[in-house]
Amino acid sequence: MLRAGSVVTCIACKNLLPSRMGVKFRVPLQKLHPLSRAIHHRYSANNNPQRPPHCSAARHYTSLSRLPMRPLKSRSGGHGYQQHRSFLVARLAARLLKLRYILLGSAVGGGYTAKKTYDEWKDMLPDMSQYTWIVPDFVWELSENIDLGKLASALPELEEIAKLLPDMEKIRENFTFLKSLLSSGLGSEVNGASGLRLLLETTGESTLRATDIPPTSAAMSDSSDKQFKKGLLSELILIQQQIQQHEEEMRRAAANNAPPPPREPSPSPAPNPSPSQSKCKSSDKEKVDQLQEELLRTQLKYQRMLERLEKENKELRKVVLQKDDKGIHQRKVKKSLIDMYSEVLDILSDYDSNYNTQDHLPRVVVVGDQSAGKTSVLEMIAQARIFPRGSGEMMTRSPVKVTLSEGPHHVAMFKDSTREFDLGKEEDLAALRHEIELRMRKSVKEGQTVSAETISLSVKGPGIQRMVLVDLPGVISTVTAGMAADTKETIFSISKAYMQNPNAIILCIQDGSVDAERSIVTDLVSQMDPQGKRTIFVLTKVDLAEKNLASPSRIQQIVEGKLFPMKALGYFAVVTGKGSSNESIDSIKDYEEDFFQSSRLLRDGMLKAHQVTTKNLSLAVSDCFWKMVRESVEQQADAFKASRFNLETEWKNNYPRLRELDRNELYEKAKNEILDEVISLSQVTTKHWESILQKKLWERVSTHVIENIYLPAAQSMNSGTFNTTVDIKLKQWTDKQLPHKALEVAWETLQEEFARFMAEYKGKDQDDIFDKLKEAVKDESIKRHKWNERAMDSLRVIQHNALEDRSITDKSQWDAAIQFMEETLQSRLKDTDSVIADMVGPDWKQRWLSWKNRTPEQHTRNETKNELERLLKLHEDHTAYLANDEVTTVRKNLEARGVEVDPILIKDTWHQLYRRHFLQKALLHCNLCRRGFYYYQRHFVDSELECNDVVLFWRIQRMLAITANTLRQQLTNTEVRRLEKNVKEVLEDFGEDTEKKVQLITGRRVQLAEDLKKVREIQEKLEAFIEALHKEK
């Protein structure tokens, strides 16, 4: 609304309010709450009529408009002013009290809010109490028992510690100067100093590196090294001073021995040297020899110092690894780098390469002539006598892959076994050698001498260099007695297969005690690596070579690569013992060290210090191995990645709706299906079992019953003879044949039902690829299953009792027996008619309608049949056999008609005709006996009708029913379970036999899934290995 001033507004508001609300508020409007400002104008209009009207421009009023400010006016007058002042004091006190409540409420609310926020943040934090096991217990014990603050304050400052240490920079400068001096060369007299130079070059690359030890272990080993630093530095300073003195003396000697400048040749002879000059030269030469000996002694002293430190470091590393291995908290064991690499090689050894993806991963291949010392060198590197040995005979019959790695205990283990062999115990060493020999002989096929099957072995121990070596059978030049004819070629092919890998390091072992010209392996190695970029040559048995050779320089030519036509990265000379198989590794090391310290080969400079001992050899081979691994492993990973892509593409194109199941997974699937089918046998109904058993049993015994029991007994003229004959023959049959026949029928029925279930099983995952496996499992299970022999005795008693019973209780049983007898006789009659029809040939209808003719024999048979039928019509009660005169009569009658016939043919024809005649009469008699149950109950007294044959068939029928019931009980209660057990055993045996699974589960689909699984596994392990390798860098 519009307003012209505060008066108009107040008057309008006053009309809306009761008149009794007259309390005045004089607080400035801008200090009130907005709601108070909105209603303040209702009390300000009529209380001060003398107030001049506030004239302002008319404007729209909204709830957001601010009312004009009105200053407070002081009231004149005493009483009114005092009252107003008291009111102000009370109002101020109320305001202060209100402020107190506001502060108190704010404090309480703020505290509650802060506590709630703290609880929410606390709930969001994880429960760190579950991870206290990560910190070892000794850390908590240290924090409780040791005041770390005091200990830290008691330690000296770094500057003070640095002042106590010698000037390492100065020592380094002196060593650098000595290296430059030795590298420049001072003549042939100081060749022995080259060994010291090598030691100085490789000081920083010694075995003190701990690449495989965890950071905590490395820290402990560093702290231990500091304990020996002071003594080591003092010895190094002393060596430095001695070397400086030797330098000065060598310089003076070199200056004295310097040749004079060349002069023009003169025809006059040279003057003889004076005695003083010759004496001076001899004294200088003696000084040079003396200096050379001192340098050699210094070198040996330094070498011993390094060996001592290495030994101490080895013991310390062993203790650290043992503590880490036997920690209180069980942690997940992390595989070492070399173990990861060895796993990849093991998988590749079992992988049949396709798609041009070959195994080019590095490994150290140990090759050499037979008895050259290959195995001894490998044992020195592994620091244990782990291989079987013989005197001159071939012991390495298959490749042996040895994975060397560092560990707290010196142990060995096969890839496919969990047993650890303690290499510190002689009995375990003997057991390991025996096991290796057994595995080698087992891998060799019959008629062969060597095998290409690889035996995988891992050796761990303190101070062992990490690498993978493959010991191959020794190369031979002649096949001796007892060897296969192709042994030489097989060894060559195995060696070439390993050496043709472009990244394989070839460790060529040459026997130094024999003539170099007799070596075969050097030619083979030079063919595979003509440039020598990955070959390391090792000369063994140097002690024997030095003793036997007249010219030691020949050894120098070998180790310098000047004697053999092969090239190599490096040449080494080693001693692997005195030739005794009972020597320990420590004794061999001591002998090797003593030999080279006293050998003139090293003293005269023919061999350099870095070229001798298996210790230096193992260091060099390990460095070369890891260098090759780092250079080639990523390339191999890329190759397998490409192979994996090709295989996956083929699978998607050929089997898009099938899962990638390898041979083992398919076998497990088939195994479950087969077991389900076996279990379904227990679901067969009782009625089905008994009907099948009864039918099959009667098919098996019906011929015997008719031919050997019923027909002979029916030839008798009275019932007594018939029953006697039947009882005797039934007893004989029951004792000898019937139980055995019944068990055969039961076993065959079980087989047929088992085969039927396996053939008719149609699951949603039914796969034709399992057909061959199911058939093999069925055949093997049936072959192993044997019926319980005790069941035959009990079955014999049951059958005998059933056949002795003749009491037919009711008419239904009588009718069932007649029906059974009639069906049997009709079946036999039909068979007999068929036989007679084949004998006599087609009748006149078939001849006219089908254009068939009789053969001469069939014509003779037909004439004979007609003659015999006339005889039967004349004598219907004729016996089963023809008399001789009857045969003669028939033959003469036939001859009278121009038919020549043999008596045997007459008897054969009579047998079939009489059989048909008898069966026809028996069927007529069976129809007559349908009403004979009444006479049976009276035992056929005063009756011309005798139905003993019906009783016989009832006895047979009841025996069949009881036998079927007994066999069914045995099948369902015992035999089905035993068959299921046999099937499980067969499946377990097949599952452990890899070759059997390969034979039974075949096809491109299976092979493709196998390749995919292998390639993926190899690629994943290679990628994990590469990641760990990069972390180690």
mmCIF file of C-alpha atoms in Angstrom, residues 257-559:
data_model
loop_
_atom_site.group_PDB
_atom_site.id
_atom_site.type_symbol
_atom_site.label_atom_id
_atom_site.label_comp_id
_atom_site.label_asym_id
_atom_site.label_seq_id
_atom_site.Cartn_x
_atom_site.Cartn_y
_atom_site.Cartn_z
ATOM 1 C CA ASN A 257 116.439 -50.986 -18.090
ATOM 2 C CA ALA A 258 115.304 -48.542 -20.814
ATOM 3 C CA PRO A 259 117.048 -49.343 -24.126
ATOM 4 C CA PRO A 260 119.443 -46.711 -25.540
ATOM 5 C CA PRO A 261 118.412 -44.770 -28.652
ATOM 6 C CA PRO A 262 119.163 -46.581 -31.926
ATOM 7 C CA ARG A 263 122.422 -45.760 -33.633
ATOM 8 C CA GLU A 264 123.711 -46.195 -37.172
ATOM 9 C CA PRO A 265 125.172 -49.643 -37.678
ATOM 10 C CA SER A 266 128.904 -49.696 -37.993
ATOM 11 C CA PRO A 267 130.974 -52.432 -39.521
ATOM 12 C CA SER A 268 133.179 -52.522 -36.448
ATOM 13 C CA PRO A 269 132.101 -55.038 -33.785
ATOM 14 C CA ALA A 270 130.294 -53.770 -30.682
ATOM 15 C CA PRO A 271 132.448 -53.297 -27.626
ATOM 16 C CA ASN A 272 131.975 -55.742 -24.772
ATOM 17 C CA PRO A 273 129.983 -54.378 -21.826
ATOM 18 C CA SER A 274 131.931 -53.472 -18.806
ATOM 19 C CA PRO A 275 131.626 -55.608 -15.663
ATOM 20 C CA SER A 276 130.000 -52.760 -13.749
ATOM 21 C CA GLN A 277 127.189 -52.414 -16.327
ATOM 22 C CA SER A 278 126.424 -56.124 -16.359
ATOM 23 C CA LYS A 279 126.390 -56.167 -12.583
ATOM 24 C CA CYS A 280 123.990 -53.237 -12.545
ATOM 25 C CA LYS A 281 121.627 -54.974 -14.998
ATOM 26 C CA SER A 282 121.639 -58.186 -13.026
ATOM 27 C CA SER A 283 120.874 -56.310 -9.834
ATOM 28 C CA ASP A 284 117.985 -54.473 -11.547
ATOM 29 C CA LYS A 285 116.577 -57.765 -12.830
ATOM 30 C CA GLU A 286 116.726 -59.220 -9.347
ATOM 31 C CA LYS A 287 114.862 -56.196 -8.037
ATOM 32 C CA VAL A 288 112.202 -56.597 -10.698
ATOM 33 C CA ASP A 289 111.782 -60.293 -9.807
ATOM 34 C CA GLN A 290 111.647 -59.387 -6.158
ATOM 35 C CA LEU A 291 109.016 -56.732 -6.803
ATOM 36 C CA GLN A 292 107.008 -59.189 -8.872
ATOM 37 C CA GLU A 293 107.042 -61.736 -6.049
ATOM 38 C CA GLU A 294 106.011 -59.073 -3.543
ATOM 39 C CA LEU A 295 103.149 -58.008 -5.773
ATOM 40 C CA LEU A 296 102.007 -61.613 -6.060
ATOM 41 C CA ARG A 297 102.134 -62.015 -2.293
ATOM 42 C CA THR A 298 100.187 -58.794 -1.895
ATOM 43 C CA GLN A 299 97.646 -60.004 -4.393
ATOM 44 C CA LEU A 300 97.235 -63.323 -2.562
ATOM 45 C CA LYS A 301 96.958 -61.502 0.750
ATOM 46 C CA TYR A 302 94.239 -59.276 -0.661
ATOM 47 C CA GLN A 303 92.497 -62.304 -2.145
ATOM 48 C CA ARG A 304 92.521 -64.034 1.246
ATOM 49 C CA MET A 305 91.163 -60.895 2.855
ATOM 50 C CA LEU A 306 88.278 -60.794 0.385
ATOM 51 C CA GLU A 307 87.588 -64.485 0.915
ATOM 52 C CA ARG A 308 87.512 -63.955 4.666
ATOM 53 C CA LEU A 309 85.050 -61.102 4.301
ATOM 54 C CA GLU A 310 82.960 -63.142 1.901
ATOM 55 C CA LYS A 311 82.886 -66.024 4.351
ATOM 56 C CA GLU A 312 81.837 -63.735 7.192
ATOM 57 C CA ASN A 313 79.240 -62.102 4.982
ATOM 58 C CA LYS A 314 77.969 -65.549 3.972
ATOM 59 C CA GLU A 315 77.534 -66.573 7.602
ATOM 60 C CA LEU A 316 75.807 -63.296 8.387
ATOM 61 C CA ARG A 317 73.448 -63.682 5.418
ATOM 62 C CA LYS A 318 72.668 -67.206 6.540
ATOM 63 C CA VAL A 319 71.753 -66.005 10.037
ATOM 64 C CA VAL A 320 69.610 -63.199 8.616
ATOM 65 C CA LEU A 321 67.803 -65.530 6.230
ATOM 66 C CA GLN A 322 67.190 -68.004 9.029
ATOM 67 C CA LYS A 323 65.686 -65.287 11.218
ATOM 68 C CA ASP A 324 63.528 -64.098 8.379
ATOM 69 C CA ASP A 325 62.532 -67.678 7.560
ATOM 70 C CA LYS A 326 61.635 -68.506 11.153
ATOM 71 C CA GLY A 327 59.717 -65.334 11.943
ATOM 72 C CA ILE A 328 57.021 -65.362 14.588
ATOM 73 C CA HIS A 329 54.358 -64.163 12.174
ATOM 74 C CA GLN A 330 53.680 -66.450 9.268
ATOM 75 C CA ARG A 331 53.722 -64.382 6.109
ATOM 76 C CA LYS A 332 53.141 -65.263 2.523
ATOM 77 C CA VAL A 333 56.379 -66.558 1.033
ATOM 78 C CA LYS A 334 57.487 -64.467 -1.916
ATOM 79 C CA LYS A 335 59.165 -66.414 -4.658
ATOM 80 C CA SER A 336 62.669 -65.422 -5.555
ATOM 81 C CA LEU A 337 63.519 -64.109 -8.995
ATOM 82 C CA ILE A 338 65.335 -67.257 -10.078
ATOM 83 C CA ASP A 339 62.482 -69.487 -8.879
ATOM 84 C CA MET A 340 59.996 -67.502 -10.968
ATOM 85 C CA TYR A 341 62.255 -67.863 -14.004
ATOM 86 C CA SER A 342 62.729 -71.582 -13.391
ATOM 87 C CA GLU A 343 58.953 -72.100 -13.299
ATOM 88 C CA VAL A 344 58.682 -70.538 -16.756
ATOM 89 C CA LEU A 345 61.364 -72.897 -18.072
ATOM 90 C CA ASP A 346 59.584 -75.904 -16.546
ATOM 91 C CA ILE A 347 56.341 -74.985 -18.275
ATOM 92 C CA LEU A 348 58.152 -74.438 -21.572
ATOM 93 C CA SER A 349 59.793 -77.842 -21.332
ATOM 94 C CA ASP A 350 56.321 -79.444 -21.333
ATOM 95 C CA TYR A 351 54.889 -77.151 -24.017
ATOM 96 C CA ASP A 352 54.750 -78.457 -27.571
ATOM 97 C CA SER A 353 55.472 -75.278 -29.503
ATOM 98 C CA ASN A 354 53.159 -74.259 -32.328
ATOM 99 C CA TYR A 355 52.697 -71.134 -34.400
ATOM 100 C CA ASN A 356 56.512 -70.727 -34.693
ATOM 101 C CA THR A 357 56.767 -69.773 -31.009
ATOM 102 C CA GLN A 358 59.979 -71.335 -29.739
ATOM 103 C CA ASP A 359 61.667 -71.387 -26.371
ATOM 104 C CA HIS A 360 64.490 -68.842 -26.671
ATOM 105 C CA LEU A 361 64.794 -68.044 -22.981
ATOM 106 C CA PRO A 362 68.362 -68.114 -21.656
ATOM 107 C CA ARG A 363 69.818 -70.952 -19.621
ATOM 108 C CA VAL A 364 73.354 -72.220 -19.088
ATOM 109 C CA VAL A 365 73.932 -75.362 -21.167
ATOM 110 C CA VAL A 366 76.804 -77.506 -19.851
ATOM 111 C CA VAL A 367 78.345 -79.575 -22.678
ATOM 112 C CA GLY A 368 81.544 -81.539 -22.916
ATOM 113 C CA ASP A 369 83.141 -84.824 -23.802
ATOM 114 C CA GLN A 370 82.331 -87.832 -21.673
ATOM 115 C CA SER A 371 84.317 -87.835 -18.378
ATOM 116 C CA ALA A 372 85.621 -84.309 -19.088
ATOM 117 C CA GLY A 373 84.437 -83.094 -15.682
ATOM 118 C CA LYS A 374 81.081 -81.486 -16.588
ATOM 119 C CA THR A 375 79.285 -82.878 -13.582
ATOM 120 C CA SER A 376 82.168 -82.000 -11.248
ATOM 121 C CA VAL A 377 82.154 -78.374 -12.390
ATOM 122 C CA LEU A 378 78.405 -78.180 -11.863
ATOM 123 C CA GLU A 379 78.773 -79.699 -8.395
ATOM 124 C CA MET A 380 81.405 -77.132 -7.490
ATOM 125 C CA ILE A 381 79.058 -74.355 -8.563
ATOM 126 C CA ALA A 382 76.188 -75.962 -6.594
ATOM 127 C CA GLN A 383 78.595 -76.623 -3.655
ATOM 128 C CA ALA A 384 77.406 -80.233 -3.205
ATOM 129 C CA ARG A 385 78.165 -83.697 -4.642
ATOM 130 C CA ILE A 386 74.651 -84.231 -5.940
ATOM 131 C CA PHE A 387 75.157 -86.323 -9.094
ATOM 132 C CA PRO A 388 75.797 -90.062 -9.428
ATOM 133 C CA ARG A 389 79.214 -90.957 -10.725
ATOM 134 C CA GLY A 390 80.963 -93.980 -12.149
ATOM 135 C CA SER A 391 84.441 -94.922 -13.235
ATOM 136 C CA GLY A 392 84.503 -94.120 -16.951
ATOM 137 C CA GLU A 393 80.930 -95.227 -17.694
ATOM 138 C CA MET A 394 78.119 -92.957 -18.827
ATOM 139 C CA MET A 395 76.231 -91.635 -15.814
ATOM 140 C CA THR A 396 74.345 -88.625 -17.221
ATOM 141 C CA ARG A 397 71.686 -90.337 -19.323
ATOM 142 C CA SER A 398 69.216 -87.451 -19.615
ATOM 143 C CA PRO A 399 69.316 -83.645 -19.313
ATOM 144 C CA VAL A 400 69.222 -82.396 -15.728
ATOM 145 C CA LYS A 401 67.997 -78.825 -15.187
ATOM 146 C CA VAL A 402 69.431 -77.398 -11.966
ATOM 147 C CA THR A 403 68.048 -74.128 -10.609
ATOM 148 C CA LEU A 404 70.561 -72.510 -8.259
ATOM 149 C CA SER A 405 69.401 -69.891 -5.769
ATOM 150 C CA GLU A 406 70.324 -68.508 -2.388
ATOM 151 C CA GLY A 407 68.632 -69.657 0.778
ATOM 152 C CA PRO A 408 69.223 -70.095 4.501
ATOM 153 C CA HIS A 409 69.675 -73.872 4.265
ATOM 154 C CA HIS A 410 71.623 -75.983 1.797
ATOM 155 C CA VAL A 411 68.845 -78.185 0.409
ATOM 156 C CA ALA A 412 67.742 -79.754 -2.878
ATOM 157 C CA MET A 413 64.272 -80.594 -4.142
ATOM 158 C CA PHE A 414 62.749 -82.083 -7.288
ATOM 159 C CA LYS A 415 60.123 -80.132 -9.178
ATOM 160 C CA ASP A 416 57.437 -82.803 -8.781
ATOM 161 C CA SER A 417 58.204 -83.700 -5.160
ATOM 162 C CA THR A 418 57.902 -82.027 -1.765
ATOM 163 C CA ARG A 419 60.795 -83.859 -0.138
ATOM 164 C CA GLU A 420 63.806 -81.733 0.784
ATOM 165 C CA PHE A 421 67.243 -83.321 0.736
ATOM 166 C CA ASP A 422 69.600 -81.808 3.314
ATOM 167 C CA LEU A 423 72.877 -81.470 1.419
ATOM 168 C CA GLY A 424 74.772 -81.173 4.677
ATOM 169 C CA LYS A 425 73.977 -84.790 5.564
ATOM 170 C CA GLU A 426 75.751 -87.606 3.796
ATOM 171 C CA GLU A 427 72.742 -89.953 3.929
ATOM 172 C CA ASP A 428 70.555 -87.339 2.211
ATOM 173 C CA LEU A 429 73.238 -86.797 -0.422
ATOM 174 C CA ALA A 430 73.371 -90.521 -1.100
ATOM 175 C CA ALA A 431 69.570 -90.676 -1.316
ATOM 176 C CA LEU A 432 69.538 -87.731 -3.732
ATOM 177 C CA ARG A 433 72.135 -89.333 -6.013
ATOM 178 C CA HIS A 434 70.196 -92.591 -5.956
ATOM 179 C CA GLU A 435 66.943 -90.801 -6.814
ATOM 180 C CA ILE A 436 68.565 -88.960 -9.737
ATOM 181 C CA GLU A 437 69.946 -92.225 -11.071
ATOM 182 C CA LEU A 438 66.538 -93.914 -10.778
ATOM 183 C CA ARG A 439 64.832 -91.055 -12.585
ATOM 184 C CA MET A 440 67.397 -91.172 -15.359
ATOM 185 C CA ARG A 441 66.977 -94.902 -15.888
ATOM 186 C CA LYS A 442 63.193 -94.572 -15.740
ATOM 187 C CA SER A 443 63.219 -91.866 -18.417
ATOM 188 C CA VAL A 444 65.235 -94.045 -20.804
ATOM 189 C CA LYS A 445 62.960 -96.140 -22.996
ATOM 190 C CA GLU A 446 63.588 -99.800 -23.608
ATOM 191 C CA GLY A 447 66.347 -100.351 -26.136
ATOM 192 C CA GLN A 448 67.793 -96.843 -25.697
ATOM 193 C CA THR A 449 70.792 -95.511 -23.780
ATOM 194 C CA VAL A 450 69.941 -91.818 -23.317
ATOM 195 C CA SER A 451 66.702 -89.858 -23.092
ATOM 196 C CA ALA A 452 65.644 -86.323 -23.995
ATOM 197 C CA GLU A 453 63.286 -86.128 -20.995
ATOM 198 C CA THR A 454 64.431 -83.383 -18.604
ATOM 199 C CA ILE A 455 64.827 -83.926 -14.862
ATOM 200 C CA SER A 456 64.175 -80.685 -12.967
ATOM 201 C CA LEU A 457 66.034 -80.071 -9.698
ATOM 202 C CA SER A 458 66.435 -76.979 -7.518
ATOM 203 C CA VAL A 459 69.364 -76.357 -5.155
ATOM 204 C CA LYS A 460 69.357 -73.607 -2.518
ATOM 205 C CA GLY A 461 72.057 -72.577 -0.111
ATOM 206 C CA PRO A 462 73.963 -69.633 1.356
ATOM 207 C CA GLY A 463 76.279 -67.907 -1.101
ATOM 208 C CA ILE A 464 75.145 -69.836 -4.192
ATOM 209 C CA GLN A 465 75.042 -67.788 -7.387
ATOM 210 C CA ARG A 466 71.594 -67.551 -8.998
ATOM 211 C CA MET A 467 71.310 -69.215 -12.393
ATOM 212 C CA VAL A 468 69.718 -72.097 -14.308
ATOM 213 C CA LEU A 469 72.045 -74.794 -15.658
ATOM 214 C CA VAL A 470 71.284 -77.819 -17.806
ATOM 215 C CA ASP A 471 73.702 -80.735 -17.555
ATOM 216 C CA LEU A 472 73.667 -82.730 -20.813
ATOM 217 C CA PRO A 473 74.943 -86.252 -21.510
ATOM 218 C CA GLY A 474 78.612 -86.314 -22.435
ATOM 219 C CA VAL A 475 79.508 -86.317 -26.120
ATOM 220 C CA ILE A 476 81.039 -89.627 -27.245
ATOM 221 C CA SER A 477 83.055 -90.579 -30.308
ATOM 222 C CA THR A 478 82.423 -94.339 -30.294
ATOM 223 C CA VAL A 479 79.438 -96.499 -29.352
ATOM 224 C CA THR A 480 80.611 -99.208 -26.983
ATOM 225 C CA ALA A 481 79.084 -102.540 -26.023
ATOM 226 C CA GLY A 482 75.789 -102.256 -24.193
ATOM 227 C CA MET A 483 74.829 -98.982 -25.859
ATOM 228 C CA ALA A 484 72.107 -98.484 -28.432
ATOM 229 C CA ALA A 485 73.329 -98.100 -31.991
ATOM 230 C CA ASP A 486 72.007 -94.534 -32.268
ATOM 231 C CA THR A 487 73.417 -93.301 -28.930
ATOM 232 C CA LYS A 488 76.008 -91.022 -30.512
ATOM 233 C CA GLU A 489 73.493 -89.377 -32.857
ATOM 234 C CA THR A 490 70.929 -89.015 -30.054
ATOM 235 C CA ILE A 491 73.428 -87.209 -27.812
ATOM 236 C CA PHE A 492 74.370 -84.898 -30.678
ATOM 237 C CA SER A 493 70.720 -84.100 -31.391
ATOM 238 C CA ILE A 494 69.961 -83.392 -27.707
ATOM 239 C CA SER A 495 73.025 -81.117 -27.413
ATOM 240 C CA LYS A 496 72.184 -79.248 -30.599
ATOM 241 C CA ALA A 497 68.570 -78.798 -29.523
ATOM 242 C CA TYR A 498 69.714 -76.949 -26.391
ATOM 243 C CA MET A 499 72.625 -75.053 -27.983
ATOM 244 C CA GLN A 500 70.691 -73.786 -31.009
ATOM 245 C CA ASN A 501 68.739 -71.497 -28.682
ATOM 246 C CA PRO A 502 70.258 -68.102 -29.621
ATOM 247 C CA ASN A 503 70.086 -66.926 -26.008
ATOM 248 C CA ALA A 504 71.529 -70.033 -24.376
ATOM 249 C CA ILE A 505 74.926 -69.666 -22.695
ATOM 250 C CA ILE A 506 77.177 -72.561 -23.674
ATOM 251 C CA LEU A 507 79.517 -73.717 -20.920
ATOM 252 C CA CYS A 508 82.051 -75.769 -22.903
ATOM 253 C CA ILE A 509 83.993 -78.165 -20.674
ATOM 254 C CA GLN A 510 87.369 -79.436 -21.933
ATOM 255 C CA ASP A 511 89.510 -82.015 -20.147
ATOM 256 C CA GLY A 512 92.962 -80.494 -19.691
ATOM 257 C CA SER A 513 94.625 -83.817 -18.885
ATOM 258 C CA VAL A 514 94.156 -85.219 -22.418
ATOM 259 C CA ASP A 515 95.347 -84.026 -25.777
ATOM 260 C CA ALA A 516 93.309 -81.158 -27.147
ATOM 261 C CA GLU A 517 93.167 -82.834 -30.539
ATOM 262 C CA ARG A 518 90.944 -85.577 -29.090
ATOM 263 C CA SER A 519 88.189 -83.123 -28.230
ATOM 264 C CA ILE A 520 84.873 -83.515 -30.032
ATOM 265 C CA VAL A 521 82.775 -80.943 -28.250
ATOM 266 C CA THR A 522 84.797 -77.934 -29.429
ATOM 267 C CA ASP A 523 83.874 -78.574 -33.055
ATOM 268 C CA LEU A 524 80.220 -78.975 -32.083
ATOM 269 C CA VAL A 525 80.243 -75.724 -30.081
ATOM 270 C CA SER A 526 81.994 -73.783 -32.854
ATOM 271 C CA GLN A 527 79.257 -74.911 -35.267
ATOM 272 C CA MET A 528 76.467 -73.676 -33.001
ATOM 273 C CA ASP A 529 78.214 -70.426 -31.909
ATOM 274 C CA PRO A 530 80.868 -69.573 -34.505
ATOM 275 C CA GLN A 531 81.424 -66.031 -33.180
ATOM 276 C CA GLY A 532 81.695 -67.135 -29.549
ATOM 277 C CA LYS A 533 79.257 -64.472 -28.354
ATOM 278 C CA ARG A 534 77.622 -66.784 -25.819
ATOM 279 C CA THR A 535 80.280 -69.428 -25.088
ATOM 280 C CA ILE A 536 82.403 -69.746 -21.960
ATOM 281 C CA PHE A 537 85.312 -72.185 -22.200
ATOM 282 C CA VAL A 538 86.394 -74.113 -19.081
ATOM 283 C CA LEU A 539 89.568 -76.139 -18.893
ATOM 284 C CA THR A 540 89.327 -78.788 -16.162
ATOM 285 C CA LYS A 541 91.972 -80.904 -14.423
ATOM 286 C CA VAL A 542 94.632 -78.200 -14.781
ATOM 287 C CA ASP A 543 96.694 -79.825 -12.027
ATOM 288 C CA LEU A 544 97.105 -82.957 -14.125
ATOM 289 C CA ALA A 545 97.719 -80.874 -17.236
ATOM 290 C CA GLU A 546 100.570 -78.961 -15.567
ATOM 291 C CA LYS A 547 102.100 -82.192 -14.349
ATOM 292 C CA ASN A 548 101.821 -84.083 -17.648
ATOM 293 C CA LEU A 549 102.514 -81.409 -20.225
ATOM 294 C CA ALA A 550 106.110 -80.721 -21.114
ATOM 295 C CA SER A 551 105.257 -77.221 -22.370
ATOM 296 C CA PRO A 552 103.039 -75.209 -19.984
ATOM 297 C CA SER A 553 102.669 -72.580 -22.657
ATOM 298 C CA ARG A 554 100.182 -74.959 -24.314
ATOM 299 C CA ILE A 555 97.783 -74.291 -21.435
ATOM 300 C CA GLN A 556 98.265 -70.585 -22.008
ATOM 301 C CA GLN A 557 97.385 -71.041 -25.676
ATOM 302 C CA ILE A 558 94.197 -72.874 -24.703
ATOM 303 C CA VAL A 559 92.985 -70.235 -22.232
#
